[in-house]
Amino acid sequence: MPKAYISTLDCAKVIEDGDIEIRYFGQFNTEIHHHEKAQLISPEMSAVYLYSEKGSFCIPARHYAYVDAHVKHKLISRSPNLKLKTIFLDLNKEKYPTAHWGNIAIFSPSNLLDHLLAFGVQHWSDKELKEVGLASLKKMLAHILISPLKLHAQPPKSESLLKVVEYITQSISEQITIASLSQHVNIPERTLSRQFKKETDITIFQFIKLSRMQLALELLEDQSLHISEIVYKIGYDSIPTFSNLFKELIGISPQRYRQGLL
């Protein structure tokens, strides 16, 4: 994707319960910030990235991210075309059971939630209707957003593991092994595997798979690229293997994901 200068985006300062924001962007990033209310974020036409103390998250197009109130985070778009939908909510966790989601969670696309937000944009100027609609939405959320997708990684803290992450990023199209990583940072394989899992909460192979799928999300935005080209660029040699792993992590096939970008 283009790596031109990325402008800094100012975030909304005054927010009320049920406020819905729909904006079109090119590439941007926000400062580290937080909101007094929880929010649901859904990008269209491209993925968007969310970074926080809890780790780095990729929000695929048409998927939903839940960000709890007061959680510090920043958003980055690497695409020239992005539509971003956000709704801010007061969520009492005793009344609305969202605590099991954690502070940040990513969910599969929801046509129902899409329609509810569209309804809110069109009709919530009517205060009475907004009040009824918001109450219904909050009660339904835990039934709409059920199983979070595993699309995040907690960044390592040690310098040696940061070098491992950098090596993986730079060598993503190649065959990466524990042995090659061990040699690169001069740490025994077992020690490296154990330390990486301890600091990131996932294995090295899980991190490699996640990194490849996140790159695939960006490459799928380029409609001129055939799926086989994308498979090669992210280090796989089998389309079925790639498709199965993509569906496992993203929740839909790469072909269906690409169709949703149009």
PDB file of C-alpha atoms in Angstrom:
ATOM      1  CA  MET A   1       0.000   0.000   0.000  1.00  0.00           C
ATOM      2  CA  PRO A   2       1.137   3.619  -0.509  1.00  0.00           C
ATOM      3  CA  LYS A   3       3.429   4.910   2.231  1.00  0.00           C
ATOM      4  CA  ALA A   4       2.993   8.655   1.639  1.00  0.00           C
ATOM      5  CA  TYR A   5       2.940  11.183   4.459  1.00  0.00           C
ATOM      6  CA  ILE A   6       0.215  10.183   6.884  1.00  0.00           C
ATOM      7  CA  SER A   7      -1.708  13.105   8.364  1.00  0.00           C
ATOM      8  CA  THR A   8      -2.630  13.256  12.042  1.00  0.00           C
ATOM      9  CA  LEU A   9      -6.367  13.108  12.715  1.00  0.00           C
ATOM     10  CA  ASP A  10      -8.015  15.015  15.547  1.00  0.00           C
ATOM     11  CA  CYS A  11     -10.522  12.967  17.547  1.00  0.00           C
ATOM     12  CA  ALA A  12     -13.926  14.103  18.729  1.00  0.00           C
ATOM     13  CA  LYS A  13     -13.759  15.813  22.127  1.00  0.00           C
ATOM     14  CA  VAL A  14     -17.428  16.102  23.163  1.00  0.00           C
ATOM     15  CA  ILE A  15     -19.293  12.804  22.855  1.00  0.00           C
ATOM     16  CA  GLU A  16     -22.755  11.754  23.965  1.00  0.00           C
ATOM     17  CA  ASP A  17     -24.190   8.287  24.469  1.00  0.00           C
ATOM     18  CA  GLY A  18     -25.267   6.892  21.096  1.00  0.00           C
ATOM     19  CA  ASP A  19     -23.337   9.370  18.944  1.00  0.00           C
ATOM     20  CA  ILE A  20     -22.596   7.852  15.530  1.00  0.00           C
ATOM     21  CA  GLU A  21     -19.745   9.133  13.397  1.00  0.00           C
ATOM     22  CA  ILE A  22     -19.276   8.107   9.745  1.00  0.00           C
ATOM     23  CA  ARG A  23     -16.331   9.646   7.924  1.00  0.00           C
ATOM     24  CA  TYR A  24     -14.260   9.033   4.800  1.00  0.00           C
ATOM     25  CA  PHE A  25     -10.487   9.136   5.005  1.00  0.00           C
ATOM     26  CA  GLY A  26      -7.285   8.482   3.168  1.00  0.00           C
ATOM     27  CA  GLN A  27      -4.197   7.558   5.155  1.00  0.00           C
ATOM     28  CA  PHE A  28      -4.149   8.918   8.709  1.00  0.00           C
ATOM     29  CA  ASN A  29      -3.087   8.288  12.270  1.00  0.00           C
ATOM     30  CA  THR A  30      -4.405   9.578  15.566  1.00  0.00           C
ATOM     31  CA  GLU A  31      -2.547  10.587  18.683  1.00  0.00           C
ATOM     32  CA  ILE A  32      -2.750   8.262  21.675  1.00  0.00           C
ATOM     33  CA  HIS A  33      -6.127   9.086  23.198  1.00  0.00           C
ATOM     34  CA  HIS A  34      -9.092   7.663  25.085  1.00  0.00           C
ATOM     35  CA  HIS A  35     -12.808   8.336  25.362  1.00  0.00           C
ATOM     36  CA  GLU A  36     -15.132   8.514  28.345  1.00  0.00           C
ATOM     37  CA  LYS A  37     -17.429   6.060  26.576  1.00  0.00           C
ATOM     38  CA  ALA A  38     -16.978   2.645  25.001  1.00  0.00           C
ATOM     39  CA  GLN A  39     -16.965   2.558  21.222  1.00  0.00           C
ATOM     40  CA  LEU A  40     -17.608   0.232  18.330  1.00  0.00           C
ATOM     41  CA  ILE A  41     -15.436   0.880  15.274  1.00  0.00           C
ATOM     42  CA  SER A  42     -16.017  -0.611  11.821  1.00  0.00           C
ATOM     43  CA  PRO A  43     -13.914   0.211   8.734  1.00  0.00           C
ATOM     44  CA  GLU A  44     -15.121  -0.276   5.173  1.00  0.00           C
ATOM     45  CA  MET A  45     -13.096  -0.550   1.927  1.00  0.00           C
ATOM     46  CA  SER A  46      -9.901  -1.342   3.843  1.00  0.00           C
ATOM     47  CA  ALA A  47      -8.523  -2.507   7.172  1.00  0.00           C
ATOM     48  CA  VAL A  48      -7.518  -0.148   9.960  1.00  0.00           C
ATOM     49  CA  TYR A  49      -4.949  -0.714  12.704  1.00  0.00           C
ATOM     50  CA  LEU A  50      -5.402  -0.097  16.412  1.00  0.00           C
ATOM     51  CA  TYR A  51      -2.513   0.131  18.850  1.00  0.00           C
ATOM     52  CA  SER A  52      -2.751   0.171  22.630  1.00  0.00           C
ATOM     53  CA  GLU A  53      -1.021  -1.015  25.785  1.00  0.00           C
ATOM     54  CA  LYS A  54      -2.976  -4.266  25.295  1.00  0.00           C
ATOM     55  CA  GLY A  55      -1.230  -4.948  21.979  1.00  0.00           C
ATOM     56  CA  SER A  56      -1.569  -4.250  18.279  1.00  0.00           C
ATOM     57  CA  PHE A  57      -4.865  -5.078  16.571  1.00  0.00           C
ATOM     58  CA  CYS A  58      -5.910  -5.270  12.942  1.00  0.00           C
ATOM     59  CA  ILE A  59      -9.573  -4.466  12.214  1.00  0.00           C
ATOM     60  CA  PRO A  60     -10.439  -6.000   8.820  1.00  0.00           C
ATOM     61  CA  ALA A  61     -12.895  -4.258   6.522  1.00  0.00           C
ATOM     62  CA  ARG A  62     -16.555  -4.577   7.646  1.00  0.00           C
ATOM     63  CA  HIS A  63     -15.494  -6.170  10.960  1.00  0.00           C
ATOM     64  CA  TYR A  64     -16.182  -4.530  14.310  1.00  0.00           C
ATOM     65  CA  ALA A  65     -13.781  -3.562  17.079  1.00  0.00           C
ATOM     66  CA  TYR A  66     -14.944  -2.943  20.633  1.00  0.00           C
ATOM     67  CA  VAL A  67     -12.828  -0.503  22.652  1.00  0.00           C
ATOM     68  CA  ASP A  68     -13.726  -0.084  26.301  1.00  0.00           C
ATOM     69  CA  ALA A  69     -14.102   3.345  27.894  1.00  0.00           C
ATOM     70  CA  HIS A  70     -10.857   4.983  29.115  1.00  0.00           C
ATOM     71  CA  VAL A  71      -8.605   2.586  27.154  1.00  0.00           C
ATOM     72  CA  LYS A  72      -5.735   4.543  25.606  1.00  0.00           C
ATOM     73  CA  HIS A  73      -5.237   3.735  21.932  1.00  0.00           C
ATOM     74  CA  LYS A  74      -4.454   5.112  18.493  1.00  0.00           C
ATOM     75  CA  LEU A  75      -5.745   4.294  15.006  1.00  0.00           C
ATOM     76  CA  ILE A  76      -3.768   4.119  11.775  1.00  0.00           C
ATOM     77  CA  SER A  77      -5.054   3.829   8.206  1.00  0.00           C
ATOM     78  CA  ARG A  78      -2.576   2.799   5.515  1.00  0.00           C
ATOM     79  CA  SER A  79      -5.135   2.920   2.723  1.00  0.00           C
ATOM     80  CA  PRO A  80      -6.054   5.868   0.455  1.00  0.00           C
ATOM     81  CA  ASN A  81      -9.731   4.855   0.708  1.00  0.00           C
ATOM     82  CA  LEU A  82     -11.389   4.227   4.027  1.00  0.00           C
ATOM     83  CA  LYS A  83     -14.886   4.647   5.397  1.00  0.00           C
ATOM     84  CA  LEU A  84     -14.917   4.520   9.177  1.00  0.00           C
ATOM     85  CA  LYS A  85     -18.064   4.032  11.266  1.00  0.00           C
ATOM     86  CA  THR A  86     -18.004   4.634  15.025  1.00  0.00           C
ATOM     87  CA  ILE A  87     -20.697   4.562  17.686  1.00  0.00           C
ATOM     88  CA  PHE A  88     -20.024   5.693  21.266  1.00  0.00           C
ATOM     89  CA  LEU A  89     -21.903   3.997  24.091  1.00  0.00           C
ATOM     90  CA  ASP A  90     -22.383   4.192  27.836  1.00  0.00           C
ATOM     91  CA  LEU A  91     -22.236   0.522  28.811  1.00  0.00           C
ATOM     92  CA  ASN A  92     -22.901  -0.454  32.395  1.00  0.00           C
ATOM     93  CA  LYS A  93     -21.234  -3.875  32.534  1.00  0.00           C
ATOM     94  CA  GLU A  94     -23.542  -5.102  35.278  1.00  0.00           C
ATOM     95  CA  LYS A  95     -26.544  -4.301  33.115  1.00  0.00           C
ATOM     96  CA  TYR A  96     -25.033  -5.108  29.706  1.00  0.00           C
ATOM     97  CA  PRO A  97     -22.778  -8.229  29.825  1.00  0.00           C
ATOM     98  CA  THR A  98     -19.749  -7.167  27.758  1.00  0.00           C
ATOM     99  CA  ALA A  99     -17.035  -7.755  30.359  1.00  0.00           C
ATOM    100  CA  HIS A 100     -16.019 -11.101  28.816  1.00  0.00           C
ATOM    101  CA  TRP A 101     -14.889  -9.244  25.691  1.00  0.00           C
ATOM    102  CA  GLY A 102     -11.965  -7.679  27.520  1.00  0.00           C
ATOM    103  CA  ASN A 103     -10.822  -4.087  26.992  1.00  0.00           C
ATOM    104  CA  ILE A 104     -10.455  -4.479  23.224  1.00  0.00           C
ATOM    105  CA  ALA A 105     -11.953  -7.155  20.976  1.00  0.00           C
ATOM    106  CA  ILE A 106     -12.423  -7.759  17.240  1.00  0.00           C
ATOM    107  CA  PHE A 107     -15.580  -9.368  15.833  1.00  0.00           C
ATOM    108  CA  SER A 108     -16.768 -10.707  12.475  1.00  0.00           C
ATOM    109  CA  PRO A 109     -19.011  -8.580  10.213  1.00  0.00           C
ATOM    110  CA  SER A 110     -22.603  -8.099  11.354  1.00  0.00           C
ATOM    111  CA  ASN A 111     -25.278  -7.093   8.859  1.00  0.00           C
ATOM    112  CA  LEU A 112     -27.682  -6.554  11.742  1.00  0.00           C
ATOM    113  CA  LEU A 113     -25.342  -4.110  13.452  1.00  0.00           C
ATOM    114  CA  ASP A 114     -24.715  -2.367  10.115  1.00  0.00           C
ATOM    115  CA  HIS A 115     -28.471  -1.858   9.695  1.00  0.00           C
ATOM    116  CA  LEU A 116     -28.900  -0.673  13.290  1.00  0.00           C
ATOM    117  CA  LEU A 117     -26.224   1.995  12.823  1.00  0.00           C
ATOM    118  CA  ALA A 118     -27.725   3.068   9.511  1.00  0.00           C
ATOM    119  CA  PHE A 119     -31.113   3.334  11.255  1.00  0.00           C
ATOM    120  CA  GLY A 120     -29.565   5.454  13.986  1.00  0.00           C
ATOM    121  CA  VAL A 121     -27.959   7.837  11.499  1.00  0.00           C
ATOM    122  CA  GLN A 122     -31.293   8.324   9.785  1.00  0.00           C
ATOM    123  CA  HIS A 123     -33.681   8.468  12.742  1.00  0.00           C
ATOM    124  CA  TRP A 124     -31.918   9.362  15.994  1.00  0.00           C
ATOM    125  CA  SER A 125     -32.612  13.061  15.610  1.00  0.00           C
ATOM    126  CA  ASP A 126     -35.887  11.966  17.218  1.00  0.00           C
ATOM    127  CA  LYS A 127     -34.796  11.872  20.889  1.00  0.00           C
ATOM    128  CA  GLU A 128     -37.518   9.462  21.998  1.00  0.00           C
ATOM    129  CA  LEU A 129     -36.730   7.061  19.176  1.00  0.00           C
ATOM    130  CA  LYS A 130     -33.001   7.325  19.928  1.00  0.00           C
ATOM    131  CA  GLU A 131     -33.597   6.437  23.581  1.00  0.00           C
ATOM    132  CA  VAL A 132     -35.626   3.342  22.670  1.00  0.00           C
ATOM    133  CA  GLY A 133     -33.203   2.337  19.907  1.00  0.00           C
ATOM    134  CA  LEU A 134     -30.132   2.708  22.118  1.00  0.00           C
ATOM    135  CA  ALA A 135     -31.662   0.627  24.914  1.00  0.00           C
ATOM    136  CA  SER A 136     -32.497  -2.133  22.432  1.00  0.00           C
ATOM    137  CA  LEU A 137     -29.043  -2.002  20.811  1.00  0.00           C
ATOM    138  CA  LYS A 138     -27.249  -2.309  24.149  1.00  0.00           C
ATOM    139  CA  LYS A 139     -29.357  -5.310  25.165  1.00  0.00           C
ATOM    140  CA  MET A 140     -28.689  -7.000  21.820  1.00  0.00           C
ATOM    141  CA  LEU A 141     -24.935  -6.351  21.618  1.00  0.00           C
ATOM    142  CA  ALA A 142     -23.792  -9.358  23.619  1.00  0.00           C
ATOM    143  CA  HIS A 143     -25.930 -11.558  21.340  1.00  0.00           C
ATOM    144  CA  ILE A 144     -24.688  -9.901  18.132  1.00  0.00           C
ATOM    145  CA  LEU A 145     -20.985  -9.821  19.038  1.00  0.00           C
ATOM    146  CA  ILE A 146     -20.333 -13.284  20.411  1.00  0.00           C
ATOM    147  CA  SER A 147     -16.867 -14.701  19.767  1.00  0.00           C
ATOM    148  CA  PRO A 148     -13.883 -12.330  19.489  1.00  0.00           C
ATOM    149  CA  LEU A 149     -11.409 -13.111  16.707  1.00  0.00           C
ATOM    150  CA  LYS A 150      -7.749 -13.663  17.609  1.00  0.00           C
ATOM    151  CA  LEU A 151      -6.343 -10.770  15.591  1.00  0.00           C
ATOM    152  CA  HIS A 152      -3.949  -9.163  18.016  1.00  0.00           C
ATOM    153  CA  ALA A 153      -0.478  -9.569  19.402  1.00  0.00           C
ATOM    154  CA  GLN A 154       1.034  -8.059  22.511  1.00  0.00           C
ATOM    155  CA  PRO A 155       4.377  -6.483  21.507  1.00  0.00           C
ATOM    156  CA  PRO A 156       7.485  -7.907  23.186  1.00  0.00           C
ATOM    157  CA  LYS A 157       9.468  -5.692  25.538  1.00  0.00           C
ATOM    158  CA  SER A 158      13.000  -7.065  25.352  1.00  0.00           C
ATOM    159  CA  GLU A 159      15.383  -5.730  22.711  1.00  0.00           C
ATOM    160  CA  SER A 160      16.233  -9.216  21.436  1.00  0.00           C
ATOM    161  CA  LEU A 161      12.582 -10.085  20.763  1.00  0.00           C
ATOM    162  CA  LEU A 162      11.961  -6.740  19.102  1.00  0.00           C
ATOM    163  CA  LYS A 163      14.726  -7.756  16.706  1.00  0.00           C
ATOM    164  CA  VAL A 164      12.906 -11.054  16.134  1.00  0.00           C
ATOM    165  CA  VAL A 165       9.701  -9.166  15.263  1.00  0.00           C
ATOM    166  CA  GLU A 166      11.626  -6.886  12.908  1.00  0.00           C
ATOM    167  CA  TYR A 167      13.255  -9.888  11.236  1.00  0.00           C
ATOM    168  CA  ILE A 168       9.887 -11.586  10.758  1.00  0.00           C
ATOM    169  CA  THR A 169       8.403  -8.422   9.221  1.00  0.00           C
ATOM    170  CA  GLN A 170      11.294  -8.007   6.801  1.00  0.00           C
ATOM    171  CA  SER A 171      11.366 -11.705   5.832  1.00  0.00           C
ATOM    172  CA  ILE A 172       7.614 -12.333   5.651  1.00  0.00           C
ATOM    173  CA  SER A 173       7.746 -13.663   2.052  1.00  0.00           C
ATOM    174  CA  GLU A 174      10.414 -16.230   2.980  1.00  0.00           C
ATOM    175  CA  GLN A 175      10.339 -19.493   4.893  1.00  0.00           C
ATOM    176  CA  ILE A 176      10.939 -18.472   8.505  1.00  0.00           C
ATOM    177  CA  THR A 177      12.051 -21.092  11.020  1.00  0.00           C
ATOM    178  CA  ILE A 178      12.814 -21.071  14.721  1.00  0.00           C
ATOM    179  CA  ALA A 179      16.375 -22.032  13.771  1.00  0.00           C
ATOM    180  CA  SER A 180      16.822 -18.977  11.537  1.00  0.00           C
ATOM    181  CA  LEU A 181      15.396 -16.684  14.210  1.00  0.00           C
ATOM    182  CA  SER A 182      17.577 -18.302  16.862  1.00  0.00           C
ATOM    183  CA  GLN A 183      20.657 -17.725  14.761  1.00  0.00           C
ATOM    184  CA  HIS A 184      19.673 -14.121  14.014  1.00  0.00           C
ATOM    185  CA  VAL A 185      19.492 -13.107  17.703  1.00  0.00           C
ATOM    186  CA  ASN A 186      21.925 -15.710  19.051  1.00  0.00           C
ATOM    187  CA  ILE A 187      19.462 -17.232  21.510  1.00  0.00           C
ATOM    188  CA  PRO A 188      18.921 -21.011  21.853  1.00  0.00           C
ATOM    189  CA  GLU A 189      15.728 -22.185  20.126  1.00  0.00           C
ATOM    190  CA  ARG A 190      13.953 -23.437  23.245  1.00  0.00           C
ATOM    191  CA  THR A 191      14.834 -20.308  25.213  1.00  0.00           C
ATOM    192  CA  LEU A 192      13.679 -18.114  22.330  1.00  0.00           C
ATOM    193  CA  SER A 193      10.341 -19.931  21.989  1.00  0.00           C
ATOM    194  CA  ARG A 194       9.694 -19.823  25.726  1.00  0.00           C
ATOM    195  CA  GLN A 195      10.640 -16.144  26.063  1.00  0.00           C
ATOM    196  CA  PHE A 196       8.572 -15.106  23.040  1.00  0.00           C
ATOM    197  CA  LYS A 197       5.462 -16.861  24.369  1.00  0.00           C
ATOM    198  CA  LYS A 198       5.981 -15.297  27.791  1.00  0.00           C
ATOM    199  CA  GLU A 199       6.262 -11.731  26.452  1.00  0.00           C
ATOM    200  CA  THR A 200       3.632 -11.824  23.680  1.00  0.00           C
ATOM    201  CA  ASP A 201       1.221 -14.495  24.956  1.00  0.00           C
ATOM    202  CA  ILE A 202       1.374 -16.285  21.575  1.00  0.00           C
ATOM    203  CA  THR A 203       3.906 -18.609  19.953  1.00  0.00           C
ATOM    204  CA  ILE A 204       6.365 -17.481  17.299  1.00  0.00           C
ATOM    205  CA  PHE A 205       4.482 -19.458  14.635  1.00  0.00           C
ATOM    206  CA  GLN A 206       1.195 -17.844  15.678  1.00  0.00           C
ATOM    207  CA  PHE A 207       2.828 -14.430  15.408  1.00  0.00           C
ATOM    208  CA  ILE A 208       4.190 -15.238  11.933  1.00  0.00           C
ATOM    209  CA  LYS A 209       0.746 -16.427  10.802  1.00  0.00           C
ATOM    210  CA  LEU A 210      -0.903 -13.294  12.196  1.00  0.00           C
ATOM    211  CA  SER A 211       1.677 -11.047  10.512  1.00  0.00           C
ATOM    212  CA  ARG A 212       1.114 -12.763   7.178  1.00  0.00           C
ATOM    213  CA  MET A 213      -2.659 -12.461   7.411  1.00  0.00           C
ATOM    214  CA  GLN A 214      -2.419  -8.763   8.258  1.00  0.00           C
ATOM    215  CA  LEU A 215      -0.227  -8.187   5.194  1.00  0.00           C
ATOM    216  CA  ALA A 216      -2.701 -10.217   3.120  1.00  0.00           C
ATOM    217  CA  LEU A 217      -5.489  -7.849   4.216  1.00  0.00           C
ATOM    218  CA  GLU A 218      -3.544  -4.934   2.761  1.00  0.00           C
ATOM    219  CA  LEU A 219      -2.653  -6.757  -0.447  1.00  0.00           C
ATOM    220  CA  LEU A 220      -6.253  -7.852  -1.033  1.00  0.00           C
ATOM    221  CA  GLU A 221      -7.171  -4.194  -1.437  1.00  0.00           C
ATOM    222  CA  ASP A 222      -5.155  -4.155  -4.675  1.00  0.00           C
ATOM    223  CA  GLN A 223      -7.685  -5.675  -7.089  1.00  0.00           C
ATOM    224  CA  SER A 224      -4.962  -6.105  -9.729  1.00  0.00           C
ATOM    225  CA  LEU A 225      -3.224  -8.752  -7.624  1.00  0.00           C
ATOM    226  CA  HIS A 226      -4.301 -12.354  -8.159  1.00  0.00           C
ATOM    227  CA  ILE A 227      -4.762 -14.465  -5.034  1.00  0.00           C
ATOM    228  CA  SER A 228      -1.801 -16.633  -6.092  1.00  0.00           C
ATOM    229  CA  GLU A 229       0.438 -13.520  -6.144  1.00  0.00           C
ATOM    230  CA  ILE A 230      -0.670 -12.570  -2.654  1.00  0.00           C
ATOM    231  CA  VAL A 231       0.001 -16.106  -1.417  1.00  0.00           C
ATOM    232  CA  TYR A 232       3.565 -15.875  -2.756  1.00  0.00           C
ATOM    233  CA  LYS A 233       4.164 -12.394  -1.314  1.00  0.00           C
ATOM    234  CA  ILE A 234       3.244 -13.498   2.206  1.00  0.00           C
ATOM    235  CA  GLY A 235       5.379 -16.622   2.203  1.00  0.00           C
ATOM    236  CA  TYR A 236       2.933 -19.438   1.413  1.00  0.00           C
ATOM    237  CA  ASP A 237       3.023 -21.769  -1.589  1.00  0.00           C
ATOM    238  CA  SER A 238      -0.531 -23.144  -1.445  1.00  0.00           C
ATOM    239  CA  ILE A 239      -3.755 -21.221  -2.094  1.00  0.00           C
ATOM    240  CA  PRO A 240      -5.895 -23.739  -0.116  1.00  0.00           C
ATOM    241  CA  THR A 241      -3.541 -23.452   2.882  1.00  0.00           C
ATOM    242  CA  PHE A 242      -3.714 -19.664   2.735  1.00  0.00           C
ATOM    243  CA  SER A 243      -7.509 -19.669   2.323  1.00  0.00           C
ATOM    244  CA  ASN A 244      -8.008 -21.993   5.288  1.00  0.00           C
ATOM    245  CA  LEU A 245      -5.724 -19.954   7.563  1.00  0.00           C
ATOM    246  CA  PHE A 246      -7.317 -16.690   6.424  1.00  0.00           C
ATOM    247  CA  LYS A 247     -10.796 -17.976   7.191  1.00  0.00           C
ATOM    248  CA  GLU A 248      -9.628 -19.329  10.548  1.00  0.00           C
ATOM    249  CA  LEU A 249      -8.346 -15.897  11.622  1.00  0.00           C
ATOM    250  CA  ILE A 250     -10.585 -13.440   9.750  1.00  0.00           C
ATOM    251  CA  GLY A 251     -13.801 -15.468   9.806  1.00  0.00           C
ATOM    252  CA  ILE A 252     -14.474 -15.388   6.043  1.00  0.00           C
ATOM    253  CA  SER A 253     -12.635 -16.536   2.908  1.00  0.00           C
ATOM    254  CA  PRO A 254     -10.169 -14.163   1.184  1.00  0.00           C
ATOM    255  CA  GLN A 255     -12.395 -14.147  -1.907  1.00  0.00           C
ATOM    256  CA  ARG A 256     -15.435 -13.079   0.104  1.00  0.00           C
ATOM    257  CA  TYR A 257     -13.362 -10.510   2.001  1.00  0.00           C
ATOM    258  CA  ARG A 258     -12.165  -8.969  -1.262  1.00  0.00           C
ATOM    259  CA  GLN A 259     -15.748  -8.794  -2.575  1.00  0.00           C
ATOM    260  CA  GLY A 260     -16.709  -6.828   0.543  1.00  0.00           C
ATOM    261  CA  LEU A 261     -14.115  -4.147  -0.281  1.00  0.00           C
ATOM    262  CA  LEU A 262     -15.934  -3.091  -3.469  1.00  0.00           C
TER     263      LEU A 262
END
